[in-house]
Short mmCIF file of C-alpha atoms and ligand atoms in Angstrom, two decimals:
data_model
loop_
_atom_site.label_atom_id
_atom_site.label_comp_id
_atom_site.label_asym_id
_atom_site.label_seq_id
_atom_site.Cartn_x
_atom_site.Cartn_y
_atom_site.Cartn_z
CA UNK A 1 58.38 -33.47 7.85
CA UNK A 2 59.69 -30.96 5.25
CA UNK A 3 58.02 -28.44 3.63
CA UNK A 4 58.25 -27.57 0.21
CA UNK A 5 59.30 -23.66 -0.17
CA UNK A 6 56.61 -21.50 -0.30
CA UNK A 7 53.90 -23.30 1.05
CA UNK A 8 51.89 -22.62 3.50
CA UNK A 9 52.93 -24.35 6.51
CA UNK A 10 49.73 -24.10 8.79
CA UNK A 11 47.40 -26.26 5.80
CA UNK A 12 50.27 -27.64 3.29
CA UNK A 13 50.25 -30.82 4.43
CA UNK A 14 48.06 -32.70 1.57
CA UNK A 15 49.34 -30.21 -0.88
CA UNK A 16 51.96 -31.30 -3.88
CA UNK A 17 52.52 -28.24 -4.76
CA UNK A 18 52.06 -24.11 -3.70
CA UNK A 19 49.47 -21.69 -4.52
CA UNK A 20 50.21 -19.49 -7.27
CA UNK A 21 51.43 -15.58 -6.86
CA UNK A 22 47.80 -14.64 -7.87
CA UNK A 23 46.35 -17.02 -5.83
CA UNK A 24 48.31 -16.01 -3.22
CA UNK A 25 47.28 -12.63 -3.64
CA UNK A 26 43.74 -12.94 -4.75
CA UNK A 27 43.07 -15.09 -1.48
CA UNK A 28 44.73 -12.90 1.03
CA UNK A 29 42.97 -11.46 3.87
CA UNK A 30 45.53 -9.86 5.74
CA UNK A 31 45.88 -6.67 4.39
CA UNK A 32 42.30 -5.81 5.63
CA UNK A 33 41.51 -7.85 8.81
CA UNK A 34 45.46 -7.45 10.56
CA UNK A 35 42.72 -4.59 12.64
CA UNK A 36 41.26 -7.75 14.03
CA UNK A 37 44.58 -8.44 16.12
CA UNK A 38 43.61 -7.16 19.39
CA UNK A 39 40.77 -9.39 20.07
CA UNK A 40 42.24 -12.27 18.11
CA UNK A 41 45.12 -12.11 20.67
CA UNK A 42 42.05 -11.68 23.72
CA UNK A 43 40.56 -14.98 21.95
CA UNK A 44 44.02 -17.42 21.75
CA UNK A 45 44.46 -15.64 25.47
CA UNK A 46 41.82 -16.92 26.78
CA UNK A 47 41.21 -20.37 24.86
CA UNK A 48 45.23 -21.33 25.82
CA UNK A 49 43.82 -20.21 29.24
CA UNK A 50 40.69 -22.66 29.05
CA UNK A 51 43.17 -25.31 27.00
CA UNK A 52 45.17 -25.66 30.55
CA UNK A 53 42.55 -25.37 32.96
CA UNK A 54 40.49 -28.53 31.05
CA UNK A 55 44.05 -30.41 30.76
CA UNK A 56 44.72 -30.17 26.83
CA UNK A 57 47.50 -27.65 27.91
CA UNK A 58 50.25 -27.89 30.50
CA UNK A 59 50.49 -24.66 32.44
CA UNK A 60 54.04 -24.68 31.21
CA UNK A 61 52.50 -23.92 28.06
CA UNK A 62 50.11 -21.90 28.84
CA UNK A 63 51.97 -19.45 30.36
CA UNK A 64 54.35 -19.32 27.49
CA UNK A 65 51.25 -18.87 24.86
CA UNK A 66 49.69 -16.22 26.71
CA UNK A 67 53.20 -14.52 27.73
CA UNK A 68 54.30 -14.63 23.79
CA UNK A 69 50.87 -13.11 22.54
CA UNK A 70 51.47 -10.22 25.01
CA UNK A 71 54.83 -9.61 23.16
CA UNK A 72 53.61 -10.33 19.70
CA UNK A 73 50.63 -7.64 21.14
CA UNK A 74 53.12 -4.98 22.14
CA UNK A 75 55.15 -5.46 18.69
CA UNK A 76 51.95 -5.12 16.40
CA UNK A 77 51.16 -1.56 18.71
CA UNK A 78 54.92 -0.17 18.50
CA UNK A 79 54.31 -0.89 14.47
CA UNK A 80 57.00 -3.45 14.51
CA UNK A 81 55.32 -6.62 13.65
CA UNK A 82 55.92 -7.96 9.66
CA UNK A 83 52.50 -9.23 8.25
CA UNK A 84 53.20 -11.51 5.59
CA UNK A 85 50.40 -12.05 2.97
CA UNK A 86 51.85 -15.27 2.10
CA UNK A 87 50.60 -16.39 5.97
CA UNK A 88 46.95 -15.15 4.68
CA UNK A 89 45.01 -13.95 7.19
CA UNK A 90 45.41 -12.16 11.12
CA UNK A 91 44.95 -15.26 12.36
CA UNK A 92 47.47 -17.32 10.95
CA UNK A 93 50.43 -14.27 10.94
CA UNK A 94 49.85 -14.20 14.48
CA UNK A 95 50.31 -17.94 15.32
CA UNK A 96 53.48 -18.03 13.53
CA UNK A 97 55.13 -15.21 14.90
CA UNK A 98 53.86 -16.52 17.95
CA UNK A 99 55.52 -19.87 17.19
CA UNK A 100 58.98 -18.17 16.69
CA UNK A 101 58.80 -16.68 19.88
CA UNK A 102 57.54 -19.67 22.05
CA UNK A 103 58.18 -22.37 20.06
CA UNK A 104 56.11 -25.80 20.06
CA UNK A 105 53.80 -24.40 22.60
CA UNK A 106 52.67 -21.91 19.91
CA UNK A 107 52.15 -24.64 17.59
CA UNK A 108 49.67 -26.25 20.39
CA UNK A 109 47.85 -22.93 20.35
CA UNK A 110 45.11 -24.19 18.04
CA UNK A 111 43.95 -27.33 19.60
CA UNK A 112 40.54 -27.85 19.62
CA UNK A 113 39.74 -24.70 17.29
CA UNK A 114 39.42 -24.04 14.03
CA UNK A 115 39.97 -20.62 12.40
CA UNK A 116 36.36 -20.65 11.33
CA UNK A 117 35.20 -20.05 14.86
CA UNK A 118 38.38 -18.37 15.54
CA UNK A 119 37.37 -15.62 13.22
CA UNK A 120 33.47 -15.49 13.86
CA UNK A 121 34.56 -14.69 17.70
CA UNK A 122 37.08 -12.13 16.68
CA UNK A 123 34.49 -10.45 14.41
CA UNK A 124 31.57 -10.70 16.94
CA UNK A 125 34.66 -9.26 19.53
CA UNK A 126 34.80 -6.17 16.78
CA UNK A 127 31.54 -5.30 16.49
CA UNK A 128 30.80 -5.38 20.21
CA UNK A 129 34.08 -3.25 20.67
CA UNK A 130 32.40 -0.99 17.77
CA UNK A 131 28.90 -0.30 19.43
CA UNK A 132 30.66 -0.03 22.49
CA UNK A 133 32.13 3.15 21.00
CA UNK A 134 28.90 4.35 19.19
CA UNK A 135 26.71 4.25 22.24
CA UNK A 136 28.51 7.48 24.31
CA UNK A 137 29.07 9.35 20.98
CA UNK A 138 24.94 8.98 20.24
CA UNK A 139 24.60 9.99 23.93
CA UNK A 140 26.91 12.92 23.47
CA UNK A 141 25.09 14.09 20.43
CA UNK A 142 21.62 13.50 22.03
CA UNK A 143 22.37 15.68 25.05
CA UNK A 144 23.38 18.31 22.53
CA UNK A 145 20.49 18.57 20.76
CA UNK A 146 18.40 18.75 24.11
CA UNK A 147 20.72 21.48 24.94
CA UNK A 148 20.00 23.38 21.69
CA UNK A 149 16.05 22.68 21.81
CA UNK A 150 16.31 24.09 25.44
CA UNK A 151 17.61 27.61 24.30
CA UNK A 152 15.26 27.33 21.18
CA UNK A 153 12.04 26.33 22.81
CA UNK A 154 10.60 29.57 22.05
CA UNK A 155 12.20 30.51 19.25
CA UNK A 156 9.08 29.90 15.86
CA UNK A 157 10.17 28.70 12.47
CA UNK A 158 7.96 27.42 9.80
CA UNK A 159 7.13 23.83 10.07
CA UNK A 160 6.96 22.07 6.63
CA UNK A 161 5.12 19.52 4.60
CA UNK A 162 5.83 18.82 1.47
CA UNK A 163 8.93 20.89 1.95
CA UNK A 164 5.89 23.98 2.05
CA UNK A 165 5.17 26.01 4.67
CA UNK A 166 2.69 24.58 6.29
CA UNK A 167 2.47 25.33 10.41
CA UNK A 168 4.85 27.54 12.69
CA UNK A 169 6.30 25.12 15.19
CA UNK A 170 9.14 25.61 17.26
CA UNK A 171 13.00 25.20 16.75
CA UNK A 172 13.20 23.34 19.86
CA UNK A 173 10.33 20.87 18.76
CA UNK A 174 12.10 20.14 15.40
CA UNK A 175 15.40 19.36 17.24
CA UNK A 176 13.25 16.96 19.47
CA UNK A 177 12.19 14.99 16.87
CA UNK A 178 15.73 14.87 15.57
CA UNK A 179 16.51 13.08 18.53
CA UNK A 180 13.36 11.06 18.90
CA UNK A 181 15.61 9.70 15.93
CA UNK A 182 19.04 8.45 17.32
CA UNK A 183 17.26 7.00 20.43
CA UNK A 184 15.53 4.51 18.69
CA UNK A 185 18.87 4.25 16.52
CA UNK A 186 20.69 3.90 19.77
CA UNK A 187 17.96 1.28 21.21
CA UNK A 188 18.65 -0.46 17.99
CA UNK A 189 21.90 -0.81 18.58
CA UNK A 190 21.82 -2.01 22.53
CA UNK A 191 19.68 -4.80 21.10
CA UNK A 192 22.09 -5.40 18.10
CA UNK A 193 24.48 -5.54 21.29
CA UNK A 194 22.89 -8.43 23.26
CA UNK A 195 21.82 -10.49 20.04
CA UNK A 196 25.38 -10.76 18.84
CA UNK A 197 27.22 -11.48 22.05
CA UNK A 198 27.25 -15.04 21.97
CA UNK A 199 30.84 -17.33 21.76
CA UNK A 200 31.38 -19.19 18.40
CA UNK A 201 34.41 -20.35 19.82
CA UNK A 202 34.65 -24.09 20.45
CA UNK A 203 32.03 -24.72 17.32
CA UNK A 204 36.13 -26.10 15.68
CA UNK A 205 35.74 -26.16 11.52
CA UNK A 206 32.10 -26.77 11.68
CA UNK A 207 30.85 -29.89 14.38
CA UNK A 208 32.26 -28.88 17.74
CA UNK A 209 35.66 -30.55 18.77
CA UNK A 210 36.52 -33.46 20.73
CA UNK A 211 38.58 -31.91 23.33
CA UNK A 212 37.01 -31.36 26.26
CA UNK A 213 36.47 -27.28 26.13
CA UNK A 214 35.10 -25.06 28.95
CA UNK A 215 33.28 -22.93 26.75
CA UNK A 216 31.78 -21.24 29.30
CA UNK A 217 35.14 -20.44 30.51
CA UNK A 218 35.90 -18.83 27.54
CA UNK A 219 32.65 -16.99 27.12
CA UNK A 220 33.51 -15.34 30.35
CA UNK A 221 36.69 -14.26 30.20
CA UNK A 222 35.77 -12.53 27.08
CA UNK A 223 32.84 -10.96 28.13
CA UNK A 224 30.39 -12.90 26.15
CA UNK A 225 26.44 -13.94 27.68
CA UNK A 226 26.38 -16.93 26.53
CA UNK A 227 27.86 -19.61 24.44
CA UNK A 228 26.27 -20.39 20.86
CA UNK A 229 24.09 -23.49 20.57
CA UNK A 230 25.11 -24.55 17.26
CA UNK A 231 28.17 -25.10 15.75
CA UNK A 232 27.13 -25.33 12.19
CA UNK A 233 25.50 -21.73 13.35
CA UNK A 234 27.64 -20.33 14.73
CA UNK A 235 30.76 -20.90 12.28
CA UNK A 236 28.58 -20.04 9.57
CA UNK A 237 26.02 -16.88 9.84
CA UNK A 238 26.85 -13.33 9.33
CA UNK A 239 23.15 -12.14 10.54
CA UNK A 240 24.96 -10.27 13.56
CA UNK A 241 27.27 -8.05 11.07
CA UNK A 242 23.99 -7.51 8.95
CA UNK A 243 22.38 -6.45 12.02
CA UNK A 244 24.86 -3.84 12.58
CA UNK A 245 25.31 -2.90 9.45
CA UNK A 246 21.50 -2.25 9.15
CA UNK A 247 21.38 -0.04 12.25
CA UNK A 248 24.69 1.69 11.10
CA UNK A 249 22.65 2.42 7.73
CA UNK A 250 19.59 3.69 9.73
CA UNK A 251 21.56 6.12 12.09
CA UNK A 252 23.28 7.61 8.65
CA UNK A 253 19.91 7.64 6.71
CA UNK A 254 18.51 9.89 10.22
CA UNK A 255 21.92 12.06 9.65
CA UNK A 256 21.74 12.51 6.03
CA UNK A 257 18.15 14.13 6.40
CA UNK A 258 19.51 16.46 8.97
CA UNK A 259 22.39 17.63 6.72
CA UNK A 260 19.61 17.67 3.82
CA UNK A 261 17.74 20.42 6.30
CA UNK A 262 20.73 22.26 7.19
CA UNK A 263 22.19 22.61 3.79
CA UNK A 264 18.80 24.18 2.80
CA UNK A 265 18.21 26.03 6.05
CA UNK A 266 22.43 27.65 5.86
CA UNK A 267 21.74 29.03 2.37
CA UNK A 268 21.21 32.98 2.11
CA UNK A 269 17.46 32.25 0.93
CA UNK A 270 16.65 30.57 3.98
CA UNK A 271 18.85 31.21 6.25
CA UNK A 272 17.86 29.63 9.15
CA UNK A 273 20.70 28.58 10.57
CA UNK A 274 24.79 29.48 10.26
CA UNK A 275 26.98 26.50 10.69
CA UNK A 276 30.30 27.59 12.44
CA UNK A 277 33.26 28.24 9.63
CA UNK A 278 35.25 25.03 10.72
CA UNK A 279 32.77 23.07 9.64
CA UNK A 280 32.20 24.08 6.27
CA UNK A 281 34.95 25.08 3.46
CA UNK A 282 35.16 28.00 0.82
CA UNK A 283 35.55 27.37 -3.17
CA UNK A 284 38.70 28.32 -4.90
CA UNK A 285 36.98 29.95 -7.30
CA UNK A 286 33.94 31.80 -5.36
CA UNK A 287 35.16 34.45 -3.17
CA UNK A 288 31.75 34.63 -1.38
CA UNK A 289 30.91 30.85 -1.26
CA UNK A 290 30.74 29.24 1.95
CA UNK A 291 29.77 25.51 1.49
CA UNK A 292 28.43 22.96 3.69
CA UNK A 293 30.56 20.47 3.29
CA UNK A 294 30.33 18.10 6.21
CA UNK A 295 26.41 17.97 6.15
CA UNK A 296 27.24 17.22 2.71
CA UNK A 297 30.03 14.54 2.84
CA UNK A 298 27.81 12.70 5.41
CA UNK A 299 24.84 12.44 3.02
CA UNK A 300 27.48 11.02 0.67
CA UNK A 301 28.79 8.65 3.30
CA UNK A 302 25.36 7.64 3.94
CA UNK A 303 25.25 6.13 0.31
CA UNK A 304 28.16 4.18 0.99
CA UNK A 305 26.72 2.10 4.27
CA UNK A 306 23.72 1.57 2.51
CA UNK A 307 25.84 -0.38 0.32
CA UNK A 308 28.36 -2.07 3.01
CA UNK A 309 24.69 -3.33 4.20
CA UNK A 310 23.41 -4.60 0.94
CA UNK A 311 26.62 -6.31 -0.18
CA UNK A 312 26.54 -8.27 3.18
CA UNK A 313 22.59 -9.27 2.55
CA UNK A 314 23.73 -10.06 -0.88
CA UNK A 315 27.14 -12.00 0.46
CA UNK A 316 24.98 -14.58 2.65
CA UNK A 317 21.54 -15.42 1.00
CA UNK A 318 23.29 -18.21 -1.40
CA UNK A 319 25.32 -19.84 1.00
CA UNK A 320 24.92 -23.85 2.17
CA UNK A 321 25.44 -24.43 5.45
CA UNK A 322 28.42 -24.12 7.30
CA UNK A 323 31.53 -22.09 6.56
CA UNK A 324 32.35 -20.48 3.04
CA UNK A 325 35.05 -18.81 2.29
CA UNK A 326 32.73 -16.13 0.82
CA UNK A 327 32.63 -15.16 4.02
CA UNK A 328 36.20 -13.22 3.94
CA UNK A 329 34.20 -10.67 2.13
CA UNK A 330 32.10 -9.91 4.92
CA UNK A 331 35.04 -7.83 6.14
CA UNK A 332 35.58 -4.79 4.34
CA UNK A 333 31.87 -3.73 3.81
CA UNK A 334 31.71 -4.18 7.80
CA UNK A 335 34.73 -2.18 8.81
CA UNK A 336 33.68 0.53 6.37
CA UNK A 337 30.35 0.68 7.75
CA UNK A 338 31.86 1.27 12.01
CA UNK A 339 34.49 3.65 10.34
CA UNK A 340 32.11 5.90 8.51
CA UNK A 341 29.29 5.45 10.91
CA UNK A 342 31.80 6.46 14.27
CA UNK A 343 33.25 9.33 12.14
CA UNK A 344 29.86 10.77 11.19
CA UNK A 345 28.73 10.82 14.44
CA UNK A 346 32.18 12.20 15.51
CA UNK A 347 31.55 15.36 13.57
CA UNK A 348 27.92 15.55 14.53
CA UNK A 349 28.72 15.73 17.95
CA UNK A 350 31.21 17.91 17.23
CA UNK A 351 29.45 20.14 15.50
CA UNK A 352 26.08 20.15 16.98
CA UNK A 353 26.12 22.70 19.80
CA UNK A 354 27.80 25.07 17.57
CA UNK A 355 24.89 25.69 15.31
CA UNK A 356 23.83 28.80 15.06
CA UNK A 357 20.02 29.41 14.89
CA UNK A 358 18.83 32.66 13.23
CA UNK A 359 15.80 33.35 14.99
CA UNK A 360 14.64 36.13 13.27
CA UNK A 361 14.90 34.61 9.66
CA UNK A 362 13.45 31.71 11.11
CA UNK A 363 9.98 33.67 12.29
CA UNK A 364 9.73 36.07 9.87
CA UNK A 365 9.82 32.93 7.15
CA UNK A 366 6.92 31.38 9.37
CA UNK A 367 5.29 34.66 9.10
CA UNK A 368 5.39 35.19 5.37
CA UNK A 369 4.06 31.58 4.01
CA UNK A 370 0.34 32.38 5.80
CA UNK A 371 1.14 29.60 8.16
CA UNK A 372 -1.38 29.87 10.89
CA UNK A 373 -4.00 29.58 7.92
CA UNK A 374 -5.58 26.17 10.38
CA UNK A 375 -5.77 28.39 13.59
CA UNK A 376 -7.96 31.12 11.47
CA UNK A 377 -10.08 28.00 10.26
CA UNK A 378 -9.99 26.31 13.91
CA UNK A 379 -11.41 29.89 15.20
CA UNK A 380 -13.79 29.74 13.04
CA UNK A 381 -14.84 26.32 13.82
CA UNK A 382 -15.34 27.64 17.32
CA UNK A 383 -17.42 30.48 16.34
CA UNK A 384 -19.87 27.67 14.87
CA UNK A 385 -18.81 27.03 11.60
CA UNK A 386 -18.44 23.57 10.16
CA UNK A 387 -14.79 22.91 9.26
CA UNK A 388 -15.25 21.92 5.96
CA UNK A 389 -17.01 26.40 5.36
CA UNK A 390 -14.56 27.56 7.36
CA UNK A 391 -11.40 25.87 5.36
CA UNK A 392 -12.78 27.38 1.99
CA UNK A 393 -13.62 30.93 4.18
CA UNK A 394 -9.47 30.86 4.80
CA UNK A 395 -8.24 29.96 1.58
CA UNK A 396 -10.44 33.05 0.45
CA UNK A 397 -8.62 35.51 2.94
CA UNK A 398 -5.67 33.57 1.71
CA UNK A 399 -5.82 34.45 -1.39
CA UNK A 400 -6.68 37.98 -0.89
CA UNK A 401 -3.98 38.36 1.81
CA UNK A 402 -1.50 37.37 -0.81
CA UNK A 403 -2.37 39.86 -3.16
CA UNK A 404 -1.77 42.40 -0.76
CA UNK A 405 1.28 40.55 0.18
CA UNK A 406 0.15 40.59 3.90
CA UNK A 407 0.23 38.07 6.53
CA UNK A 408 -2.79 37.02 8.10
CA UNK A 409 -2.44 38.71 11.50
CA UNK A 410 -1.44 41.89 8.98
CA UNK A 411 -5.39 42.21 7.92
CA UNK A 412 -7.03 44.75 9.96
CA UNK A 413 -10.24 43.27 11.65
CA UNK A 414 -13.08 44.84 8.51
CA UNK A 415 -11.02 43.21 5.81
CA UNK A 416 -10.99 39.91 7.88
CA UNK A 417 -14.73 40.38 8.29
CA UNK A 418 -15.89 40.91 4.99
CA UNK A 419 -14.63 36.62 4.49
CA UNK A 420 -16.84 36.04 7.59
CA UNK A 421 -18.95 37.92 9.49
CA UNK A 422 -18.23 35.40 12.68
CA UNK A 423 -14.86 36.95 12.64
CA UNK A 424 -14.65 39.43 15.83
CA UNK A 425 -11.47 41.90 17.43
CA UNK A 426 -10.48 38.45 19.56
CA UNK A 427 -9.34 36.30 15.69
CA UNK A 428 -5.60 38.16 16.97
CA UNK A 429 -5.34 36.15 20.04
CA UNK A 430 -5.67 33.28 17.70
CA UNK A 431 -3.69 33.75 14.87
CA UNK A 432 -0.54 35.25 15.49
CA UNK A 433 2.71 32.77 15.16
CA UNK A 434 3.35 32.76 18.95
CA UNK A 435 -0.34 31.91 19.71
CA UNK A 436 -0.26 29.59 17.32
CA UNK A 437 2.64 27.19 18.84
CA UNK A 438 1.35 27.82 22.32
CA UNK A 439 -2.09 26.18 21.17
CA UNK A 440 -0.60 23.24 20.02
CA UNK A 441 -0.44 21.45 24.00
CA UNK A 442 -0.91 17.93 23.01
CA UNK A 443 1.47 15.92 24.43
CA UNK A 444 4.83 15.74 22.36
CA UNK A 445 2.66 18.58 20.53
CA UNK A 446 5.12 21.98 19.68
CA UNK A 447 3.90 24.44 22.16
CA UNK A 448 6.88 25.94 23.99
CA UNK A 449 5.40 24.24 27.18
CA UNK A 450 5.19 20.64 25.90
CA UNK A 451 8.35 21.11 24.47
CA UNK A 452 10.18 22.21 28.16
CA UNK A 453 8.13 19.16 29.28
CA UNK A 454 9.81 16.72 26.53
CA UNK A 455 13.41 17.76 27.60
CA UNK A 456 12.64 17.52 31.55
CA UNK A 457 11.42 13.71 30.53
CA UNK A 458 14.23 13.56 28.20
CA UNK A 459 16.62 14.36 30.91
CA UNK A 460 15.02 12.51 33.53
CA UNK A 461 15.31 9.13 31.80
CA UNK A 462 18.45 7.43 30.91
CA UNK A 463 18.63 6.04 27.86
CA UNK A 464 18.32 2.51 26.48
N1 LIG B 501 40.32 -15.33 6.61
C1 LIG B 501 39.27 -16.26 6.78
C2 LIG B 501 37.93 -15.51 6.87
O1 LIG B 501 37.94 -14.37 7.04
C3 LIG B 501 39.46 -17.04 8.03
C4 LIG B 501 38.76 -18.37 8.01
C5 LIG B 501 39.38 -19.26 7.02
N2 LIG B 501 38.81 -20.55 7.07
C6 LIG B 501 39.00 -21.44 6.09
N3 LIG B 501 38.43 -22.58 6.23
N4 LIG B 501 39.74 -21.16 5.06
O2 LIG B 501 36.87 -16.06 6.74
#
């Protein structure tokens, strides 16, 4: 049978006459999901594979399907390969150059499959491939920031509520908690991991196929668990990208609120920390300005994959059972969300173990915002006095302490006396900064000690 010029030759059969330019070009998915080649090309590997061993395929044609995707594979990588957007998507530009290479094996390639699970396998291939790059680069980054809270253990800076000074606590501890952060983003992820790695492939258009398919076969030679238990499923939902998406957005919402702290902490009126110069740029304008700009740019990005996530949430919730072509869309919020999650934590873990830590700045701010105020009240709790007197005997040497624009431990023992008679020479052990932090021995508390105790666990434990 001919076909007319211009038409699509993989669906034109029923078709009188083309799509337009504009549909053409409004309908295209090529320019945005040819990155989906490699494991399209793993997929039609290993369902010709399955195609001969169940009988549907002669070896003979087998071989020639699997050896023309290699060369079709090695012409996409040397940059070779002509996508055509009048062939749509990956899928079908493969199969056609495929064809011209092998001939009517390639147009035996599709048997028993349909492109919708052909794509929901390549996509749940992509995201796998993804995590499987995000996992050592959130490991790399966590081991820094152990690393860093190891050589600041000691080291006091105020610890803040409200964005006020409210307790010293230690570098080290804050770093912890940083962390505490991308291991449950990383656990997230291991579990997005196993949820999504499930076969589509052999769900066909919608109903399942009726060729005889080893879909287990398949499953394994890609790597997959387990095969899906529903076609109309497994064609259909996008809950797996969402997934991602969701724990991509999580992992940038932890790294914008580090870049918020050190974009406060690296200006002069802080001045906690110095980020190294290839990290930040100058202003053309400003001689002396030296601006954080990657903190910065990722608590940009981080508005961005909130969105990816929200137009996929918004992309599913009105669609019927089983394929839509809405789905198309799912791609480009998805493969901005792995490129601007995987570059963010590029440059974190890049940049980590070169931050600089000011230690000095960093105690003498702790020093000046009166922030053992609680260990002055907790003494006098000892000494016998109910918390609630002993809160309003503080705020009292507070206030006068400000006045004189002292710090607490700066009051000489009569002027701490006349708040409080219960106040004796031994208030010093209590409420200088160091003393302080080394009180505070709860377990994952910020003493120095628990702190050495978190990273020995920390390092002990491998993550998951
Ligand atoms: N490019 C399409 C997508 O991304 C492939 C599936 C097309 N299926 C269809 N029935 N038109 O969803």
């Amino acid at each position: 049978m001919t076909q007319p010029a211009g038409k699509n030759q993989m669906w034109s059969g029923r078709f009188s006459e083309s799509t337009t330019e504009l549909v053409a070009a409004f309908s295209e998915s090529v320019s945005f999901d040819r990155r989906l080649y490699r494991q399209d090309i793993a997929q039609s590997t290993a369902h010709a594979r399955m195609l001969a061993r169940v009988g549907v395929l002669t070896a003979v044609d087998a071989d020639a399907i699997t050896g023309g995707l290699q060369q079709v594979l090695a012409e996409i990588e040397r940059g070779e390969f002509v996508w055509k957007a009048e062939l749509e998507d990956v899928h079908m530009n493969i199969e056609a150059r495929l064809t011209e290479i092998v001939g009517d094996a390639g147009k035996r390639l599709h048997t028993g499959r349909s492109r919708n699970d052909q794509v929901a396998t390549d996509i749940r291939l992509y995201v796998r491939d993804a995590i499987d790059v995000l996992l050592p680069l959130i490991d790399r980054l966590g081991l820094s920031l152990l690393d860093l809270a190891e050589a600041e253990a000691d080291s006091i800076m105020p610890g803040f509520t409200h964005l006020q000074i409210a307790q010293p606590v230690t570098f080290g501890h804050h770093l912890l908690a940083w962390r505490e952060q991308i291991v449950r983003d990383r656990s997230r992820l291991v579990d997005a991991r196993a949820r999504l790695n499930v076969l589509p492939l052999g769900s066909a258009a919608l109903a399942g196929t009726v060729y005889p398919l080893d879909r287990h076969f398949v499953a394994e030679q890609l790597g997959f668990d387990a095969v899906s238990e529903n076609s109309l499923d497994a064609v259909s939902d996008r809950d797996f990208a969402i997934e991602f998406c969701s724990c991509a957005a999580m992992i940038l919402v932890h790294l914008s609120r580090w870049s918020e702290e050190l974009i406060i902490w690296s200006t002069p009126m802080f001045g906690f920390v110095a980020l190294p110069d290839r990290f930040c740029t100058g202003s053309s304008i400003m001689p002396q300005k030296k601006n954080p700009d990657v903190p910065e740019l990722v608590r940009g990005k981080t508005g961005r994959v909130i969105g990816d996530l929200n137009a996929l949430l918004v992309l599913m919730k009105g669609q019927p059972l089983a394929y839509n072509r809405d789905n198309q869309e799912d791609k480009e919020p998805l493969f901005d969300a792995i490129d601007t999650v995987t570059m963010c934590l590029r440059v974190y873990a890049e940049m980590t173990p070169h931050i600089v830590v000011k230690r000095e700045a960093c105690r003498a701010a702790a020093a000046r915002g009166f922030s053992t105020a609680t260990d002055l009240a907790d003494y006098l709790v000892r000494k016998g006095l109910a918390f609630r007197d002993a809160h309003h005997v503080v705020g009292a040497v507070v206030g006068f302490a400000a006045k004189a624009g002292r710090d607490l431990a700066g009051l000489s023992l009569d002027e701490l006396r006349g708040f409080s008679s219960a106040i004796e020479a031994d208030v010093y052990d209590h409420i200088t900064l160091e003393a302080s932090v080394s009180a505070r021995k709860t377990y994952g508390g910020t003493a120095p000690e628990q702190v050495r105790a978190a990273i020995a666990r920390a390092r002990g434990k491998p993550l998951v």
